[in-house]
């Protein structure tokens, strides 16, 4: 797994899925840098899917909505699916009230459902074939 330096939005790789998130503090400059880094990572990691966790977003405006749309469009052009997970009810209501749509963006209630939607499965514990040892 790899992350990003302090002050940047981390992008983690789990198999062929990239996992990242958006925060309220996203400004124009950091959004452009984030989009560029994510685009480069999709290509470099040959990511089949991208999960964007927005559960920490308290509010949304047209800028954040546009950033999500651009991320989804760019990822699709590179052959990767985008799932936005964890949208709060207030954020969803604001998007509707502003008339903002997120075409091509799949949504799930939480990150776990988003990973499942992208086809990612957690390995069983204990791993298959491992001796059945009771923990003490």
Backbone as CSV, one residue per row, in Angstrom:
resi,resn,N_x,N_y,N_z,CA_x,CA_y,CA_z,C_x,C_y,C_z
1,UNK,0.834,-1.169,0.000,0.000,0.000,0.000,0.884,1.239,0.000
2,UNK,0.453,2.231,-0.752,1.204,3.468,-0.766,0.290,4.618,-0.434
3,UNK,0.841,5.662,0.152,0.069,6.836,0.522,0.665,8.065,-0.109
4,UNK,0.247,9.243,0.375,0.728,10.508,-0.147,1.388,11.281,0.975
5,UNK,2.301,12.176,0.612,2.946,12.994,1.620,1.929,13.835,2.386
6,UNK,2.325,14.296,3.556,1.456,15.116,4.397,0.950,16.330,3.631
7,UNK,-0.322,16.694,3.888,-0.904,17.852,3.227,-1.600,17.511,1.921
8,UNK,-1.463,16.296,1.470,-2.098,15.861,0.234,-3.115,14.787,0.550
9,UNK,-4.037,14.591,-0.380,-5.043,13.560,-0.197,-4.384,12.210,-0.471
10,UNK,-4.426,11.285,0.488,-3.792,9.981,0.259,-4.565,9.159,-0.771
11,UNK,-3.822,8.410,-1.547,-4.390,7.473,-2.513,-3.744,6.126,-2.218
12,UNK,-4.556,5.174,-1.778,-4.062,3.844,-1.423,-4.442,2.849,-2.507
13,UNK,-3.603,1.835,-2.696,-3.902,0.779,-3.657,-4.194,-0.501,-2.913
14,UNK,-5.350,-1.107,-3.224,-5.720,-2.420,-2.707,-5.990,-3.292,-3.924
15,UNK,-5.035,-4.109,-4.282,-5.170,-4.910,-5.495,-5.242,-3.995,-6.699
16,UNK,-6.305,-4.142,-7.489,-6.445,-3.295,-8.679,-7.443,-2.157,-8.465
17,UNK,-7.644,-1.794,-7.188,-8.554,-0.697,-6.832,-7.764,0.373,-6.072
18,UNK,-7.981,1.635,-6.444,-7.415,2.754,-5.704,-8.477,3.282,-4.755
19,UNK,-8.069,3.621,-3.539,-8.986,4.121,-2.518,-8.499,5.495,-2.084
20,UNK,-9.409,6.463,-2.097,-9.066,7.820,-1.701,-10.290,8.488,-1.095
21,UNK,-10.167,9.731,-0.710,-11.285,10.445,-0.115,-11.204,11.927,-0.400
22,UNK,-12.309,12.610,-0.180,-12.347,14.061,-0.317,-12.665,14.665,1.038
23,UNK,-12.048,15.802,1.317,-12.259,16.515,2.569,-12.850,17.885,2.273
24,UNK,-13.445,18.508,3.284,-14.020,19.843,3.131,-12.984,20.890,2.727
25,UNK,-11.735,20.689,3.088,-10.699,21.694,2.853,-10.157,21.690,1.425
26,UNK,-10.798,20.998,0.516,-10.317,20.898,-0.857,-10.486,22.241,-1.574
27,UNK,-9.360,22.862,-1.964,-9.427,24.118,-2.699,-9.064,23.864,-4.157
28,UNK,-9.122,24.903,-4.996,-8.872,24.746,-6.434,-7.514,24.125,-6.716
29,UNK,-6.482,24.646,-6.091,-5.119,24.171,-6.359,-4.942,22.708,-5.950
30,UNK,-5.416,22.368,-4.747,-5.248,20.987,-4.292,-6.142,20.033,-5.086
31,UNK,-7.301,20.499,-5.550,-8.180,19.650,-6.364,-7.526,19.313,-7.700
32,UNK,-6.890,20.289,-8.326,-6.202,20.048,-9.594,-5.052,19.070,-9.380
33,UNK,-4.272,19.288,-8.323,-3.143,18.397,-8.036,-3.637,16.981,-7.729
34,UNK,-4.723,16.873,-6.968,-5.301,15.577,-6.619,-5.780,14.848,-7.871
35,UNK,-6.492,15.547,-8.751,-7.002,14.940,-9.977,-5.846,14.449,-10.850
36,UNK,-4.795,15.261,-10.973,-3.633,14.856,-11.770,-2.950,13.636,-11.171
37,UNK,-2.763,13.636,-9.845,-2.111,12.495,-9.196,-2.945,11.231,-9.340
38,UNK,-4.258,11.354,-9.149,-5.125,10.182,-9.270,-5.094,9.642,-10.695
39,UNK,-5.111,10.525,-11.669,-5.043,10.113,-13.069,-3.746,9.347,-13.343
40,UNK,-2.641,9.887,-12.857,-1.352,9.212,-13.038,-1.336,7.855,-12.346
41,UNK,-1.921,7.778,-11.168,-1.950,6.514,-10.425,-2.832,5.477,-11.114
42,UNK,-3.945,5.904,-11.710,-4.814,4.965,-12.430,-4.012,4.279,-13.521
43,UNK,-3.238,5.056,-14.260,-2.437,4.499,-15.349,-1.283,3.663,-14.804
44,UNK,-0.520,4.217,-13.862,0.664,3.519,-13.335,0.301,2.214,-12.636
45,UNK,-0.807,2.212,-11.888,-1.211,1.028,-11.128,-2.177,0.130,-11.895
46,UNK,-2.517,0.555,-13.118,-3.485,-0.182,-13.938,-4.757,-0.470,-13.141
47,UNK,-5.260,0.582,-12.489,-6.416,0.438,-11.612,-7.682,0.177,-12.417
48,UNK,-8.404,-0.823,-12.000,-9.679,-1.177,-12.619,-10.814,-0.382,-11.995
49,UNK,-10.602,0.079,-10.754,-11.633,0.835,-10.063,-11.041,1.854,-9.115
50,UNK,-11.856,2.872,-8.799,-11.460,3.913,-7.848,-12.614,4.116,-6.881
51,UNK,-12.317,4.036,-5.597,-13.303,4.313,-4.559,-12.967,5.677,-3.964
52,UNK,-13.931,6.595,-4.005,-13.756,7.922,-3.417,-14.691,8.012,-2.212
53,UNK,-14.109,8.021,-1.026,-14.889,8.106,0.208,-15.155,9.581,0.515
54,UNK,-16.422,9.954,0.570,-16.792,11.344,0.855,-17.483,11.469,2.215
55,UNK,-17.330,10.463,3.062,-18.027,10.454,4.349,-17.588,11.584,5.267
56,UNK,-16.433,12.177,5.012,-15.960,13.280,5.853,-16.424,14.640,5.342
57,UNK,-17.065,14.665,4.177,-17.583,15.932,3.649,-18.823,16.336,4.439
58,UNK,-18.767,17.493,5.061,-19.910,18.016,5.806,-20.877,18.735,4.868
59,UNK,-20.326,19.322,3.815,-21.141,20.068,2.865,-20.531,19.914,1.477
60,UNK,-21.287,20.333,0.479,-20.814,20.225,-0.889,-21.262,21.478,-1.639
61,UNK,-20.451,21.872,-2.592,-20.818,22.994,-3.448,-20.571,22.581,-4.894
62,UNK,-20.798,23.495,-5.807,-20.645,23.163,-7.224,-19.202,22.778,-7.552
63,UNK,-18.234,23.341,-6.832,-16.827,23.024,-7.071,-16.528,21.563,-6.746
64,UNK,-16.970,21.105,-5.579,-16.736,19.708,-5.182,-17.476,18.767,-6.134
65,UNK,-18.710,19.123,-6.502,-19.469,18.297,-7.446,-18.751,18.219,-8.785
66,UNK,-18.231,19.344,-9.263,-17.500,19.359,-10.535,-16.239,18.496,-10.444
67,UNK,-15.548,18.576,-9.308,-14.349,17.756,-9.107,-14.699,16.268,-9.189
68,UNK,-15.794,15.854,-8.543,-16.220,14.452,-8.607,-16.576,14.042,-10.034
69,UNK,-17.287,14.906,-10.757,-17.653,14.599,-12.148,-16.412,14.455,-13.016
70,UNK,-15.452,15.370,-12.855,-14.223,15.304,-13.647,-13.417,14.059,-13.321
71,UNK,-13.357,13.699,-12.037,-12.653,12.474,-11.648,-13.291,11.257,-12.306
72,UNK,-14.608,11.183,-12.254,-15.315,10.037,-12.829,-15.118,9.969,-14.336
73,UNK,-15.230,11.103,-15.008,-15.071,11.129,-16.461,-13.656,10.727,-16.859
74,UNK,-12.669,11.299,-16.183,-11.271,10.983,-16.484,-10.984,9.510,-16.241
75,UNK,-11.447,8.989,-15.109,-11.213,7.577,-14.783,-11.863,6.668,-15.818
76,UNK,-13.092,6.986,-16.223,-13.768,6.156,-17.235,-13.000,6.166,-18.553
77,UNK,-12.486,7.315,-18.940,-11.705,7.390,-20.175,-10.445,6.530,-20.093
78,UNK,-9.958,6.320,-18.886,-8.773,5.488,-18.673,-9.135,4.037,-18.363
79,UNK,-10.424,3.695,-18.477,-10.852,2.315,-18.286,-11.077,1.916,-16.845
80,UNK,-11.341,2.878,-15.972,-11.519,2.596,-14.558,-12.903,3.068,-14.103
81,UNK,-13.553,2.290,-13.253,-14.851,2.676,-12.679,-14.633,3.503,-11.423
82,UNK,-15.546,4.445,-11.184,-15.484,5.249,-9.964,-16.744,5.010,-9.143
83,UNK,-16.539,4.748,-7.858,-17.645,4.627,-6.920,-17.410,5.658,-5.820
84,UNK,-18.426,6.478,-5.560,-18.382,7.452,-4.476,-19.136,6.839,-3.301
85,UNK,-18.477,6.756,-2.164,-19.056,6.076,-1.001,-19.202,7.016,0.183
86,UNK,-20.258,6.777,0.961,-20.410,7.452,2.237,-20.995,8.848,2.186
87,UNK,-21.754,9.161,1.145,-22.328,10.496,1.058,-23.356,10.690,2.169
88,UNK,-23.218,11.777,2.901,-24.158,12.104,3.979,-25.469,12.600,3.377
89,UNK,-26.572,12.371,4.087,-27.865,12.835,3.581,-27.883,14.332,3.258
90,UNK,-27.272,15.151,4.115,-27.272,16.598,3.879,-26.543,16.948,2.586
91,UNK,-25.483,16.203,2.270,-24.734,16.443,1.036,-25.585,16.065,-0.165
92,UNK,-26.253,14.913,-0.089,-27.115,14.478,-1.191,-28.248,15.481,-1.411
93,UNK,-28.852,15.949,-0.329,-29.950,16.923,-0.435,-29.447,18.217,-1.080
94,UNK,-28.260,18.669,-0.673,-27.697,19.895,-1.241,-27.446,19.738,-2.733
95,UNK,-26.912,18.595,-3.143,-26.683,18.353,-4.571,-27.990,18.462,-5.355
96,UNK,-29.057,17.860,-4.818,-30.355,17.904,-5.485,-30.881,19.337,-5.518
97,UNK,-30.791,20.038,-4.390,-31.284,21.411,-4.319,-30.539,22.345,-5.272
98,UNK,-29.230,22.109,-5.459,-28.440,22.923,-6.377,-28.642,22.500,-7.828
99,UNK,-29.363,21.393,-8.036,-29.574,20.903,-9.394,-28.323,20.278,-9.988
100,UNK,-27.404,19.852,-9.121,-26.143,19.263,-9.582,-26.303,17.763,-9.743
101,UNK,-25.868,17.267,-10.862,-25.939,15.838,-11.150,-24.522,15.295,-11.260
102,UNK,-24.388,14.028,-10.972,-23.085,13.367,-11.075,-23.203,12.227,-12.077
103,UNK,-23.316,12.557,-13.373,-23.476,11.490,-14.372,-22.258,10.575,-14.397
104,UNK,-22.534,9.277,-14.460,-21.447,8.305,-14.537,-20.813,7.970,-13.206
105,UNK,-21.320,8.567,-12.122,-20.762,8.299,-10.803,-21.680,7.323,-10.074
106,UNK,-21.152,6.162,-9.734,-21.898,5.194,-8.931,-21.749,5.588,-7.468
107,UNK,-22.771,5.330,-6.664,-22.688,5.646,-5.243,-23.056,4.429,-4.406
108,UNK,-22.470,4.380,-3.216,-22.820,3.362,-2.227,-22.892,4.039,-0.861
109,UNK,-23.547,3.370,0.082,-23.725,3.961,1.406,-22.425,4.078,2.192
110,UNK,-21.502,3.129,1.977,-20.241,3.173,2.721,-19.110,2.581,1.885
111,UNK,-17.894,2.717,2.393,-16.717,2.270,1.654,-16.707,0.757,1.436
112,UNK,-17.158,-0.007,2.417,-17.185,-1.466,2.263,-18.088,-1.866,1.099
113,UNK,-19.285,-1.270,1.016,-20.176,-1.562,-0.107,-19.559,-1.102,-1.427
114,UNK,-18.836,0.006,-1.397,-18.163,0.500,-2.598,-17.113,-0.475,-3.097
115,UNK,-16.349,-1.040,-2.173,-15.325,-2.011,-2.562,-15.971,-3.269,-3.134
116,UNK,-17.073,-3.693,-2.546,-17.786,-4.859,-3.066,-18.313,-4.567,-4.468
117,UNK,-18.863,-3.359,-4.664,-19.365,-2.975,-5.987,-18.266,-3.006,-7.039
118,UNK,-17.036,-2.715,-6.619,-15.897,-2.739,-7.540,-15.313,-4.139,-7.700
119,UNK,-15.927,-5.122,-7.025,-15.492,-6.508,-7.193,-14.359,-6.916,-6.282
120,UNK,-14.011,-6.081,-5.326,-12.920,-6.402,-4.426,-13.449,-7.242,-3.283
121,UNK,-12.759,-8.312,-2.967,-13.170,-9.201,-1.875,-12.036,-9.330,-0.876
122,UNK,-12.399,-9.267,0.383,-11.423,-9.448,1.442,-11.108,-10.936,1.551
123,UNK,-9.853,-11.259,1.741,-9.446,-12.648,1.912,-10.056,-13.186,3.196
124,UNK,-10.492,-14.447,3.177,-11.059,-15.021,4.401,-9.999,-15.128,5.489
125,UNK,-10.425,-15.018,6.720,-9.491,-15.179,7.825,-9.966,-16.315,8.703
126,UNK,-9.183,-17.283,9.026,-7.824,-17.462,8.530,-7.835,-17.854,7.055
127,UNK,-6.714,-17.612,6.362,-6.649,-17.959,4.941,-6.961,-19.431,4.713
128,UNK,-7.600,-19.702,3.580,-7.928,-21.095,3.239,-6.656,-21.926,3.226
129,UNK,-6.741,-23.119,3.778,-5.598,-24.016,3.803,-4.720,-23.845,5.028
130,UNK,-4.932,-22.758,5.795,-4.137,-22.551,7.003,-4.628,-23.504,8.094
131,UNK,-3.731,-23.962,8.954,-4.157,-24.846,10.035,-5.136,-24.130,10.944
132,UNK,-6.131,-24.847,11.417,-7.140,-24.278,12.304,-6.576,-24.263,13.725
133,UNK,-6.056,-23.095,14.137,-5.418,-22.970,15.437,-6.262,-22.009,16.281
134,UNK,-6.628,-22.453,17.457,-7.398,-21.604,18.357,-6.490,-20.533,18.949
135,UNK,-6.998,-19.298,19.001,-6.218,-18.213,19.614,-6.388,-18.263,21.119
136,UNK,-5.316,-17.997,21.830,-5.373,-18.048,23.300,-5.227,-16.679,23.859
